[in-house]
PDB file of C-alpha atoms in Angstrom:
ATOM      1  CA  UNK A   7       2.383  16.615  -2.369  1.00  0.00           C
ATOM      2  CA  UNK A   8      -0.058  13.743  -1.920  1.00  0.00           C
ATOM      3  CA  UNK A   9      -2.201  12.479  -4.722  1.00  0.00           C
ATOM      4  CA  UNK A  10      -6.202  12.094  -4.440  1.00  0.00           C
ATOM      5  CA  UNK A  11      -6.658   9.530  -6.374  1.00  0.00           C
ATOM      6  CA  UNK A  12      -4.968   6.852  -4.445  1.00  0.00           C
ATOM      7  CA  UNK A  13      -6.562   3.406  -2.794  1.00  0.00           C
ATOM      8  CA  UNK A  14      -4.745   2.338  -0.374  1.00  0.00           C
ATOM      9  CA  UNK A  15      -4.115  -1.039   1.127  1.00  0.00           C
ATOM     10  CA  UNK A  16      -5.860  -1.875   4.051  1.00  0.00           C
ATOM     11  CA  UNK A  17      -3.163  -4.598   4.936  1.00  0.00           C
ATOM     12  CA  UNK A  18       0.026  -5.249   2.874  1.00  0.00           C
ATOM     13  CA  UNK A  19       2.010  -8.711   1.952  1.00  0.00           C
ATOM     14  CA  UNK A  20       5.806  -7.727   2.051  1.00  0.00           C
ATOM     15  CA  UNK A  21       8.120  -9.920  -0.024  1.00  0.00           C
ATOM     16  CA  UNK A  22      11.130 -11.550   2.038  1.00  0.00           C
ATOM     17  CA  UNK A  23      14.108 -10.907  -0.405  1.00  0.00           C
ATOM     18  CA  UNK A  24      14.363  -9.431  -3.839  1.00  0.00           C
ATOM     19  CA  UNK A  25      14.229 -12.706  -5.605  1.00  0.00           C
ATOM     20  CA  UNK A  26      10.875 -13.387  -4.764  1.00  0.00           C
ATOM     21  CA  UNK A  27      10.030  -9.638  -5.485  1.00  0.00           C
ATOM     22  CA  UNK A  28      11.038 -10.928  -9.099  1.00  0.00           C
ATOM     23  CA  UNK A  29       9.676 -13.760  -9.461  1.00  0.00           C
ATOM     24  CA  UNK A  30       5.955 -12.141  -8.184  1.00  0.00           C
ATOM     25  CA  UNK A  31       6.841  -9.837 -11.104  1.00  0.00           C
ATOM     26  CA  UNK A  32       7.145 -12.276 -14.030  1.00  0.00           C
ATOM     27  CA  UNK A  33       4.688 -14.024 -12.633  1.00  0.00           C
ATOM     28  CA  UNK A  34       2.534 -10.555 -13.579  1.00  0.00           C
ATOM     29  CA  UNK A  35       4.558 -10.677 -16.614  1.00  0.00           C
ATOM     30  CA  UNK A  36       5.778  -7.126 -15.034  1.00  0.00           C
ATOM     31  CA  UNK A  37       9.221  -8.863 -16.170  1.00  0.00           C
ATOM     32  CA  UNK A  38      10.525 -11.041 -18.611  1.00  0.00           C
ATOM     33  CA  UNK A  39      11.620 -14.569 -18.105  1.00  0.00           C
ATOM     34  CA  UNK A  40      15.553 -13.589 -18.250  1.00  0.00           C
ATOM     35  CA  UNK A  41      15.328 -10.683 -15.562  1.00  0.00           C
ATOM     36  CA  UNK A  42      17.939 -10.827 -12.666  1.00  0.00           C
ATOM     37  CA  UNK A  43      16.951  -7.096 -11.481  1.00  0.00           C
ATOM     38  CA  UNK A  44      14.130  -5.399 -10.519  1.00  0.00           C
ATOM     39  CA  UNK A  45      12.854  -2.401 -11.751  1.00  0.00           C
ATOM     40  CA  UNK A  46      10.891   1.061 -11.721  1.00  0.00           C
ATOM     41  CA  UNK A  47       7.557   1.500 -13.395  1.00  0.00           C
ATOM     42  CA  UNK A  48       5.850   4.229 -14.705  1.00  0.00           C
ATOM     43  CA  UNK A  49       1.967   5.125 -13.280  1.00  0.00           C
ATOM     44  CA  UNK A  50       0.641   7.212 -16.108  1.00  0.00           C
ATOM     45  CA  UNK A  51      -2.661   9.542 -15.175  1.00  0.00           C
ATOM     46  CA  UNK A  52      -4.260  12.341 -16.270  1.00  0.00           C
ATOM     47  CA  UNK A  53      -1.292  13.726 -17.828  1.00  0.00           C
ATOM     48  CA  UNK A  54       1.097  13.004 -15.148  1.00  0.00           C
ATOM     49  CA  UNK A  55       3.674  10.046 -15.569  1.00  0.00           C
ATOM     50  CA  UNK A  56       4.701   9.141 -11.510  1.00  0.00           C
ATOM     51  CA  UNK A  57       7.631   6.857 -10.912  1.00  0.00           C
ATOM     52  CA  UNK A  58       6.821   3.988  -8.907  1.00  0.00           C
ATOM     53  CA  UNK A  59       7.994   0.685  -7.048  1.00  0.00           C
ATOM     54  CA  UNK A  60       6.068  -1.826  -5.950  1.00  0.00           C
ATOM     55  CA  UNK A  61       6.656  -2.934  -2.016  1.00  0.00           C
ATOM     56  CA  UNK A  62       4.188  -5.538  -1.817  1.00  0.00           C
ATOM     57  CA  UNK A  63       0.967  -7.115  -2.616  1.00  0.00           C
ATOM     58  CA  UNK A  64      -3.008  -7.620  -1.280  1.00  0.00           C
ATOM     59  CA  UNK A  65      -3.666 -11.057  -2.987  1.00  0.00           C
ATOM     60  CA  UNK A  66      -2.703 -12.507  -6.433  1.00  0.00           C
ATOM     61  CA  UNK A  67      -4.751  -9.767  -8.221  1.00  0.00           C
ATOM     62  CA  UNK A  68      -3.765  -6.614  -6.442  1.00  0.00           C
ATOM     63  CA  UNK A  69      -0.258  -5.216  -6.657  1.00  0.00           C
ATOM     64  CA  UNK A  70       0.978  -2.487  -3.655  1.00  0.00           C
ATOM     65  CA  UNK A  71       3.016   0.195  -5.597  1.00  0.00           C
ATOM     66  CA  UNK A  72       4.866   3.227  -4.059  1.00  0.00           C
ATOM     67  CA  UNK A  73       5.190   6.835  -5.054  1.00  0.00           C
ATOM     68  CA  UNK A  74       8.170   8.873  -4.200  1.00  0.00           C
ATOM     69  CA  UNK A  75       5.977  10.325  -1.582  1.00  0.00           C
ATOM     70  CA  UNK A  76       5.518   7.321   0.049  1.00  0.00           C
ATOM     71  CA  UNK A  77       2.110   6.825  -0.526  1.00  0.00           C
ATOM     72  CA  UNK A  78       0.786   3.501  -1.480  1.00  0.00           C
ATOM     73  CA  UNK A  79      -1.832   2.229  -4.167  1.00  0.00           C
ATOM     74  CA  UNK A  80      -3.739  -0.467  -5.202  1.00  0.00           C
ATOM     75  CA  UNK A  81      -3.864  -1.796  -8.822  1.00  0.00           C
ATOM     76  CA  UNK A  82      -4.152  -4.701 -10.835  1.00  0.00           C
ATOM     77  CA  UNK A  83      -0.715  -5.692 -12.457  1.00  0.00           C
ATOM     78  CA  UNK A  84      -2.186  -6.060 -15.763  1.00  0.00           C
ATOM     79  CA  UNK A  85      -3.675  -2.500 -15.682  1.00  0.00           C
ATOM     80  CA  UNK A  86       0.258  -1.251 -14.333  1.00  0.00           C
ATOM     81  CA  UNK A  87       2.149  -3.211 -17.388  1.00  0.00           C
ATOM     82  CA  UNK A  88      -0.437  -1.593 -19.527  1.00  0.00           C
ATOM     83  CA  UNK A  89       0.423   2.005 -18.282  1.00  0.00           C
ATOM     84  CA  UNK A  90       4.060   0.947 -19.347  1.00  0.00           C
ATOM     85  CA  UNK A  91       3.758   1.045 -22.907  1.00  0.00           C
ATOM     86  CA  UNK A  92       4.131   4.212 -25.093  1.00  0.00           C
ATOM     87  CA  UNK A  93       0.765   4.296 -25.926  1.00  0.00           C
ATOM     88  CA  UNK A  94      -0.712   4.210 -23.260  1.00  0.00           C
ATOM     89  CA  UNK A  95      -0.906   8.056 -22.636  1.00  0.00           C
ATOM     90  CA  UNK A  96      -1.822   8.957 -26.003  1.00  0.00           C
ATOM     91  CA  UNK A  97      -5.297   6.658 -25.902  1.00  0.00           C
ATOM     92  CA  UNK A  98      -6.124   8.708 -22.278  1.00  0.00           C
ATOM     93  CA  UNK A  99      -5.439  11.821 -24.561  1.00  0.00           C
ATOM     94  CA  UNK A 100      -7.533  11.295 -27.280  1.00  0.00           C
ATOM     95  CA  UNK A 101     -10.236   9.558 -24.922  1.00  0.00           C
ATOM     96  CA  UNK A 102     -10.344  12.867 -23.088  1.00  0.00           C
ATOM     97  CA  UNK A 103     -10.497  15.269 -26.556  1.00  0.00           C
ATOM     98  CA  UNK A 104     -13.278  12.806 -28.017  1.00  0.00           C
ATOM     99  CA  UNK A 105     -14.895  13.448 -24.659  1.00  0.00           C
ATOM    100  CA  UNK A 106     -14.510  17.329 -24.639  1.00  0.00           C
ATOM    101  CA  UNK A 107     -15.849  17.554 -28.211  1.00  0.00           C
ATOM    102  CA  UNK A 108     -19.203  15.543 -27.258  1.00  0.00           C
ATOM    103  CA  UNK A 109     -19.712  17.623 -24.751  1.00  0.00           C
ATOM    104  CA  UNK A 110     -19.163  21.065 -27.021  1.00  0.00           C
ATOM    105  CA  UNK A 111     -22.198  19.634 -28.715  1.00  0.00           C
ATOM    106  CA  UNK A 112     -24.909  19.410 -25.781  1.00  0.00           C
ATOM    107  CA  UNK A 113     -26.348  23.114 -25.763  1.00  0.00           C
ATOM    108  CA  UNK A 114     -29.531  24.060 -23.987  1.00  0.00           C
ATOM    109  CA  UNK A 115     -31.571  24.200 -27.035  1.00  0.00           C
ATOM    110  CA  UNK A 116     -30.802  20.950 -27.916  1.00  0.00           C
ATOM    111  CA  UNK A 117     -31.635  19.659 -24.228  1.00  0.00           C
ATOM    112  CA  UNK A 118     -33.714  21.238 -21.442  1.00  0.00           C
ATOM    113  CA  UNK A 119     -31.420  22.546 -18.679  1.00  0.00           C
ATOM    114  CA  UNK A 120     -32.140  19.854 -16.610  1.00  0.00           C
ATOM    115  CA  UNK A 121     -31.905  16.813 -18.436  1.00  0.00           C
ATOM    116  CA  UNK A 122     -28.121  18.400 -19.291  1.00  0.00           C
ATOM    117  CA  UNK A 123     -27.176  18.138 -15.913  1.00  0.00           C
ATOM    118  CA  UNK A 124     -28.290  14.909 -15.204  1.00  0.00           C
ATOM    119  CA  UNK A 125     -26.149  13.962 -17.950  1.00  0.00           C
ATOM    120  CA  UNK A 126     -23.260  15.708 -16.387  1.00  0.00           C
ATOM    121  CA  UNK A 127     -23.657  14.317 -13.678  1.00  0.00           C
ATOM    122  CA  UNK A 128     -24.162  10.287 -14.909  1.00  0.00           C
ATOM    123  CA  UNK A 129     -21.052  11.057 -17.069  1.00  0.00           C
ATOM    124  CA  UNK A 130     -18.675  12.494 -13.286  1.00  0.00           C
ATOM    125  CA  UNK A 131     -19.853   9.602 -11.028  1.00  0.00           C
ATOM    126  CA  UNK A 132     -18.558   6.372 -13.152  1.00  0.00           C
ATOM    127  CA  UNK A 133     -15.066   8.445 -14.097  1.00  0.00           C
ATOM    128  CA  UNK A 134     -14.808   9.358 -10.520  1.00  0.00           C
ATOM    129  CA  UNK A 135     -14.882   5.724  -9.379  1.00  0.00           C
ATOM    130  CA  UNK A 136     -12.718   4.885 -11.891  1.00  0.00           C
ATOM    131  CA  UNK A 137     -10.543   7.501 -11.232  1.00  0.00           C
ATOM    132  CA  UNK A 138     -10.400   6.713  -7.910  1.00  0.00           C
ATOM    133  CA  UNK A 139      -8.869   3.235  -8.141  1.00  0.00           C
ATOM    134  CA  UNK A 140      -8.735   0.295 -10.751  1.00  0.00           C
ATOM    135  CA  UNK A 141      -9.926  -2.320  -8.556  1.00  0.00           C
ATOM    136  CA  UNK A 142     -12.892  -0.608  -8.368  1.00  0.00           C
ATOM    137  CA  UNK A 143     -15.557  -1.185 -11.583  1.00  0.00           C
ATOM    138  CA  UNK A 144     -18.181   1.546 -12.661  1.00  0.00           C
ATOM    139  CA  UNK A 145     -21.836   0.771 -12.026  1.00  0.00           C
ATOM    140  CA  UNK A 146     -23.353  -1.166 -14.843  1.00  0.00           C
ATOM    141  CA  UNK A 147     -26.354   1.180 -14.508  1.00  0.00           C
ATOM    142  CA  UNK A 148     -27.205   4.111 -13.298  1.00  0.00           C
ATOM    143  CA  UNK A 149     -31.206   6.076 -12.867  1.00  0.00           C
ATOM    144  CA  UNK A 150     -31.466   9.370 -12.185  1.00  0.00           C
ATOM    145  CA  UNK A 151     -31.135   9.193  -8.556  1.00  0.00           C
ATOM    146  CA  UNK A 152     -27.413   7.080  -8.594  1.00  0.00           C
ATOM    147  CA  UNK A 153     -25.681  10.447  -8.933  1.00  0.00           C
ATOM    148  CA  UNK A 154     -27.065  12.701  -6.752  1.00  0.00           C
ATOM    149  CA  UNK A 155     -26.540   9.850  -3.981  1.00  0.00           C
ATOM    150  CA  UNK A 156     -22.729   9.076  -5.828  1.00  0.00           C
ATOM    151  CA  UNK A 157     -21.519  12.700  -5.580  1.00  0.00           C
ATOM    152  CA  UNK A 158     -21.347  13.063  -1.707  1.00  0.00           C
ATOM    153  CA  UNK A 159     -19.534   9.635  -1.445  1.00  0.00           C
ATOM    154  CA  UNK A 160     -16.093  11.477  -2.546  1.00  0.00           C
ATOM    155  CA  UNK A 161     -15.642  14.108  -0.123  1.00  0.00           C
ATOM    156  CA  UNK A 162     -16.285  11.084   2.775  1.00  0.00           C
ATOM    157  CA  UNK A 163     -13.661   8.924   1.393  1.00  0.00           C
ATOM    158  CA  UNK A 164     -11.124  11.934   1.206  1.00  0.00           C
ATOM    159  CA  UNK A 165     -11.771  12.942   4.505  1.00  0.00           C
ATOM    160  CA  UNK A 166     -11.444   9.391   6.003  1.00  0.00           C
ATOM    161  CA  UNK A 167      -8.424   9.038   4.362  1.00  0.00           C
ATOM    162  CA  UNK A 168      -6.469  12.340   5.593  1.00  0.00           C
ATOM    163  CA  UNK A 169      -8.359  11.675   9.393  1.00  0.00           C
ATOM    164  CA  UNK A 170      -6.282   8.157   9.151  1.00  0.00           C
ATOM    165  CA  UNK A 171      -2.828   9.688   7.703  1.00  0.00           C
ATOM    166  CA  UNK A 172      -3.155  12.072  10.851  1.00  0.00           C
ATOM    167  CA  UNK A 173      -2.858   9.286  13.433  1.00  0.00           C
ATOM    168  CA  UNK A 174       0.700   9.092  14.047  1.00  0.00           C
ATOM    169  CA  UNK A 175       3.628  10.840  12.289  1.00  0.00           C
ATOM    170  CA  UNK A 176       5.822   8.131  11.848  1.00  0.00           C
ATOM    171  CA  UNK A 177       9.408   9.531  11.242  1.00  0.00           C
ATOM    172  CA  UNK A 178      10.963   8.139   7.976  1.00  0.00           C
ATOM    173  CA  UNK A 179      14.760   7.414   8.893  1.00  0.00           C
ATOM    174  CA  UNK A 180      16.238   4.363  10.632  1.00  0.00           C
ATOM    175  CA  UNK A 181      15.296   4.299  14.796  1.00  0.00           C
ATOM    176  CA  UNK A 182      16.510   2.884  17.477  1.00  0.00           C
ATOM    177  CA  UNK A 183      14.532   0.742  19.200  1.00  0.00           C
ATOM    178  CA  UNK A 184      13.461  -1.775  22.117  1.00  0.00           C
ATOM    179  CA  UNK A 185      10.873  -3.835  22.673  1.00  0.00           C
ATOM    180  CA  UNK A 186       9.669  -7.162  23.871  1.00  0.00           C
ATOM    181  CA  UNK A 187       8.595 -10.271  21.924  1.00  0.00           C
ATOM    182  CA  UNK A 188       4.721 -10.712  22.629  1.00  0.00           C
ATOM    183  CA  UNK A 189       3.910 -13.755  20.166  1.00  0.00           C
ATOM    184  CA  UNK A 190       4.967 -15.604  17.002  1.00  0.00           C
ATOM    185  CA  UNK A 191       1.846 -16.264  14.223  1.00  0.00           C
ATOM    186  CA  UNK A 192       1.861 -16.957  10.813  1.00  0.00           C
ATOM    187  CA  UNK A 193      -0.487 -15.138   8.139  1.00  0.00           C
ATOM    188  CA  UNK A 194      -1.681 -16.328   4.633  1.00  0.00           C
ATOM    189  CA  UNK A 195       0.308 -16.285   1.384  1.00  0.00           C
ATOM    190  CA  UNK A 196      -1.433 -16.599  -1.468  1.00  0.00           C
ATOM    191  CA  UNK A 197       1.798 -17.779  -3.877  1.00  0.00           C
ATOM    192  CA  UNK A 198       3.150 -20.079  -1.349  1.00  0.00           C
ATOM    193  CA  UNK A 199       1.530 -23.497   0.139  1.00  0.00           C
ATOM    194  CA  UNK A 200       3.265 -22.343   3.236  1.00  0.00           C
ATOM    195  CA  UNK A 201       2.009 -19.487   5.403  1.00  0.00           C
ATOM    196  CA  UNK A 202       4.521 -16.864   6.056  1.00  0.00           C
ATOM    197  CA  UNK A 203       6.202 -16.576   9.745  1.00  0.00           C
ATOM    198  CA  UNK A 204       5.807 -13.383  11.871  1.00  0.00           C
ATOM    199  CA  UNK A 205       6.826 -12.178  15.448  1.00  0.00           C
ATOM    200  CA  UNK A 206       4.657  -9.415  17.343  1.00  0.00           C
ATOM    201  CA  UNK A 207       6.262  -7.049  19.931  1.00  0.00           C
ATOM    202  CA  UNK A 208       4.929  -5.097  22.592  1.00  0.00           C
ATOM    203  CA  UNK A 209       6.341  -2.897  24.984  1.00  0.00           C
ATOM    204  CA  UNK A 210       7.996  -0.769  21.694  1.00  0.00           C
ATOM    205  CA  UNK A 211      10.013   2.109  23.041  1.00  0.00           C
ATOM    206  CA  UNK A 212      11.337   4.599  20.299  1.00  0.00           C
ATOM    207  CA  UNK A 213      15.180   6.245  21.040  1.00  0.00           C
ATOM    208  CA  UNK A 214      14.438  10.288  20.801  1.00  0.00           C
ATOM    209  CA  UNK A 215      10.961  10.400  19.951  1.00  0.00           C
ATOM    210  CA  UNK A 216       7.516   9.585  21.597  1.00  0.00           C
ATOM    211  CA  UNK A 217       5.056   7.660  19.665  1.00  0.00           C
ATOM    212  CA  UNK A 218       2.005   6.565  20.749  1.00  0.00           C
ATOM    213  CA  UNK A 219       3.063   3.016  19.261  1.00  0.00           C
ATOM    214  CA  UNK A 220       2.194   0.163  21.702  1.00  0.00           C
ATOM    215  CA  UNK A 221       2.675  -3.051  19.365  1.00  0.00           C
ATOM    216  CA  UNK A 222       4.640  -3.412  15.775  1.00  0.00           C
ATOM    217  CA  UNK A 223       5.590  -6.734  13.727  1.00  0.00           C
ATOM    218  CA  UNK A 224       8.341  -8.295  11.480  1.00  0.00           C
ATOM    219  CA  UNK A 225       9.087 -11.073   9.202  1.00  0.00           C
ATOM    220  CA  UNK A 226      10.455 -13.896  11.229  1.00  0.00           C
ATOM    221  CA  UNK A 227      13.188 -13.549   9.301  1.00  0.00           C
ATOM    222  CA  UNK A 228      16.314 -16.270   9.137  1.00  0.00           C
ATOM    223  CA  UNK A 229      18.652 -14.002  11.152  1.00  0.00           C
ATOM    224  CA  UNK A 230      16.103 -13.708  13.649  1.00  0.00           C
ATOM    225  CA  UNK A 231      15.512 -17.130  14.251  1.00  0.00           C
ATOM    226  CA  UNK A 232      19.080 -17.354  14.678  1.00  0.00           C
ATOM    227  CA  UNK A 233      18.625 -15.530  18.477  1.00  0.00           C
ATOM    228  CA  UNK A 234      16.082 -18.109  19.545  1.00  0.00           C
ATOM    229  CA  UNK A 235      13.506 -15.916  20.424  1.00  0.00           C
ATOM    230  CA  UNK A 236      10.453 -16.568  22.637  1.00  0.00           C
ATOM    231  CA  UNK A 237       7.849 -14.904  24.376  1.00  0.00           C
ATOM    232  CA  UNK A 238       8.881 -12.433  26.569  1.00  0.00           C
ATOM    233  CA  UNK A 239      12.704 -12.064  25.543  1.00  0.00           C
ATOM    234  CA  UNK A 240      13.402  -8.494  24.573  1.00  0.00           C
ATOM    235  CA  UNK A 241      15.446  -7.139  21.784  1.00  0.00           C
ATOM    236  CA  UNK A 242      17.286  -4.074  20.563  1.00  0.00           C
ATOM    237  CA  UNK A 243      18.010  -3.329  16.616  1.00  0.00           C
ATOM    238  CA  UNK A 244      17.672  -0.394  14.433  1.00  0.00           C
ATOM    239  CA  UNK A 245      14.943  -0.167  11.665  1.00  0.00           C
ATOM    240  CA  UNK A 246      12.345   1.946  10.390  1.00  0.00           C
ATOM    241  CA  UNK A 247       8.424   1.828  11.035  1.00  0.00           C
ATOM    242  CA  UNK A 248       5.716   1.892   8.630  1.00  0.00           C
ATOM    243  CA  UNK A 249       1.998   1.742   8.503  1.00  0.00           C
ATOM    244  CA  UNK A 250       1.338  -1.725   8.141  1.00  0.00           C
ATOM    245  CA  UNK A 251      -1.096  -3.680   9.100  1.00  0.00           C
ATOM    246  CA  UNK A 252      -0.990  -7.490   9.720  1.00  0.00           C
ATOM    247  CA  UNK A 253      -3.347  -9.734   8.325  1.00  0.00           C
ATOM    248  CA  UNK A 254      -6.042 -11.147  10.330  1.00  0.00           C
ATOM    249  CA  UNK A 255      -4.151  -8.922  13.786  1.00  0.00           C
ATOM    250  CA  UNK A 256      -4.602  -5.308  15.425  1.00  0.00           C
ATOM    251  CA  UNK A 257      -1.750  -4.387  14.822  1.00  0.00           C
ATOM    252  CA  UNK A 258      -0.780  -1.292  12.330  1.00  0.00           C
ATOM    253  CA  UNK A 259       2.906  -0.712  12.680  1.00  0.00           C
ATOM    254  CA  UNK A 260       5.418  -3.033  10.848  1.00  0.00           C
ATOM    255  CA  UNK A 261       9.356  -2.858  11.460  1.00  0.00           C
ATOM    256  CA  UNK A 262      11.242  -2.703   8.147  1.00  0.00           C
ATOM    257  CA  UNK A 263      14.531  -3.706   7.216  1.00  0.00           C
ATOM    258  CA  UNK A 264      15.736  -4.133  11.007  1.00  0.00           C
ATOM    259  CA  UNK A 265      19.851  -4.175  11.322  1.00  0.00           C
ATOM    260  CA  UNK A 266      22.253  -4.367  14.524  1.00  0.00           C
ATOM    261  CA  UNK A 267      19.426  -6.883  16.489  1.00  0.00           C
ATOM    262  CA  UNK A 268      20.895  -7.775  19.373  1.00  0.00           C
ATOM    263  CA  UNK A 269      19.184  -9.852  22.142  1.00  0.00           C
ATOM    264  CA  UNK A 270      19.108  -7.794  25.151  1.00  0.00           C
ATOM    265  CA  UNK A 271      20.163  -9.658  28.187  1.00  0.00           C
ATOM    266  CA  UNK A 272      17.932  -9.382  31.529  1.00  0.00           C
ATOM    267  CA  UNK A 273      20.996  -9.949  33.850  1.00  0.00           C
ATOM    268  CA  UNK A 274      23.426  -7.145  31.611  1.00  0.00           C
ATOM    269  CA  UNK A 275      20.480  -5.019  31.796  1.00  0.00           C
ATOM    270  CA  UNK A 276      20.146  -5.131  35.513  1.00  0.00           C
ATOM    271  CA  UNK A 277      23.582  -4.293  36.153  1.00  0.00           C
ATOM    272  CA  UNK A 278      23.429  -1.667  33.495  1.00  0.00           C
ATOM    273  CA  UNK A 279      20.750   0.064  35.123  1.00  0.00           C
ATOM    274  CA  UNK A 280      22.943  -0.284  38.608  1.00  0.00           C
TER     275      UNK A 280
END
């Protein structure tokens, strides 16, 4: 099952360890001061309440959550520790019956049939954008033409979307996999006066399946830097792939959670191969 209503991120900053996942969090005040664990929220809409995690972040303002279908969304964190409180689903209900009632009262003798739906349609537009994201903010106006150009706008999104999810099945167990260290970059973090350290590979060859996957990245991570890596070298280790993208780089695919890395050997390999 995938859900409609999600935004999702366009590129994604990963956290290196769980304490920093934590500390992003009371930072949000998604956690209180004495936390030493993490936690699962709640995403509460139109009637539904979703479990969720959050993986990562855009920028200080935008928190990456994660539903059990794997697909990711954008929201504010004060909007998410909102949606945690008991009340929270019981203002949505009564906003909705407050809104069924006032529309129970609009009959076409009270209003000509088309001013009604104009009406209708001023009233879909603005929840539609805001149902389609909290980052995004309704118009502040809106004449009679805003809807009838709004209302098309949906569809097009939707169908980007699913034309995107449809690129490349990525398989969601560990794989095993090879590739070849193309360059080390760094890419902006907004909570740290330090950028954060990357590595790019090339060459990416998959153990049992064939994706059409030319370049993926990782953390440069401390037990990485422990192989002395540089351009060209090629490695071995088992992780799992994910849609990605890197900041401010082409390229889509990042490696998660990599284990076993092992740096593969030029000389072994040519006898190997013998």
């Amino acid at each position: 099952m995938t859900y409609s209503f999600v935004v999702e991120p366009v590129s994604v900053l990963d956290f290196d360890s769980e304490d920093e996942l934590i500390d992003r969090c009371k930072e949000w005040n998604l956690l209180p001061a004495t936390a030493t664990r993490v936690k699962t929220y709640q995403y509460k809409r139109n009637g539904l309440t979703l479990p969720v995690e959050i993986v990562g972040y855009v920028d200080s303002q935008t928190v990456v959550i994660q539903f059990e279908n794997k697909q990711q969304h954008c929201i504010h964190p004060a909007y998410l520790k909102e949606m945690q409180t008991a009340a929270f689903g019981q203002r949505a209900a009564a906003a909705e019956a407050a809104k069924a009632d006032d529309s129970a009262e609009v009959t076409e003798e009270t209003l000509p049939a088309v001013n009604v739906l104009e009406e209708q349609e001023s009233q879909e537009v603005p929840e539609a954008e805001t149902a389609s994201g909290e980052i995004l903010s309704a118009p502040e106006s809106a004449d009679s033409d805003s809807p009838k150009q709004a209302i098309p706008e949906i569809p097009q999104k939707k169908a980007a979307s699913s034309k995107k999810k449809a690129a490349v099945q990525l398989p969601e167990d560990k794989l095993a996999i090879t590739a070849r260290v193309k360059e080390f970059t760094t890419v902006p973090n907004h909570f740290s006066d330090n950028d954060d350290e990357v590595i790019i590979y090339e060459a990416v060859s998959v153990e049992g399946h064939d994706l059409a996957i030319e370049e993926v990245w990782s953390s440069h991570s401390a037990t990485l830097k422990k192989l002395e890596l540089n351009p060209g070298d090629k490695v071995s280790f088992e992780a799992k792939i994910v849609a990605k993208k890197l900041t401010q780089h082409p390229v889509k695919y990042k490696v998660n959670n990599p284990s076993k890395i092992k740096k593969i050997d030029p000389d072994s390999l040519t006898e190997d191969l013998q």
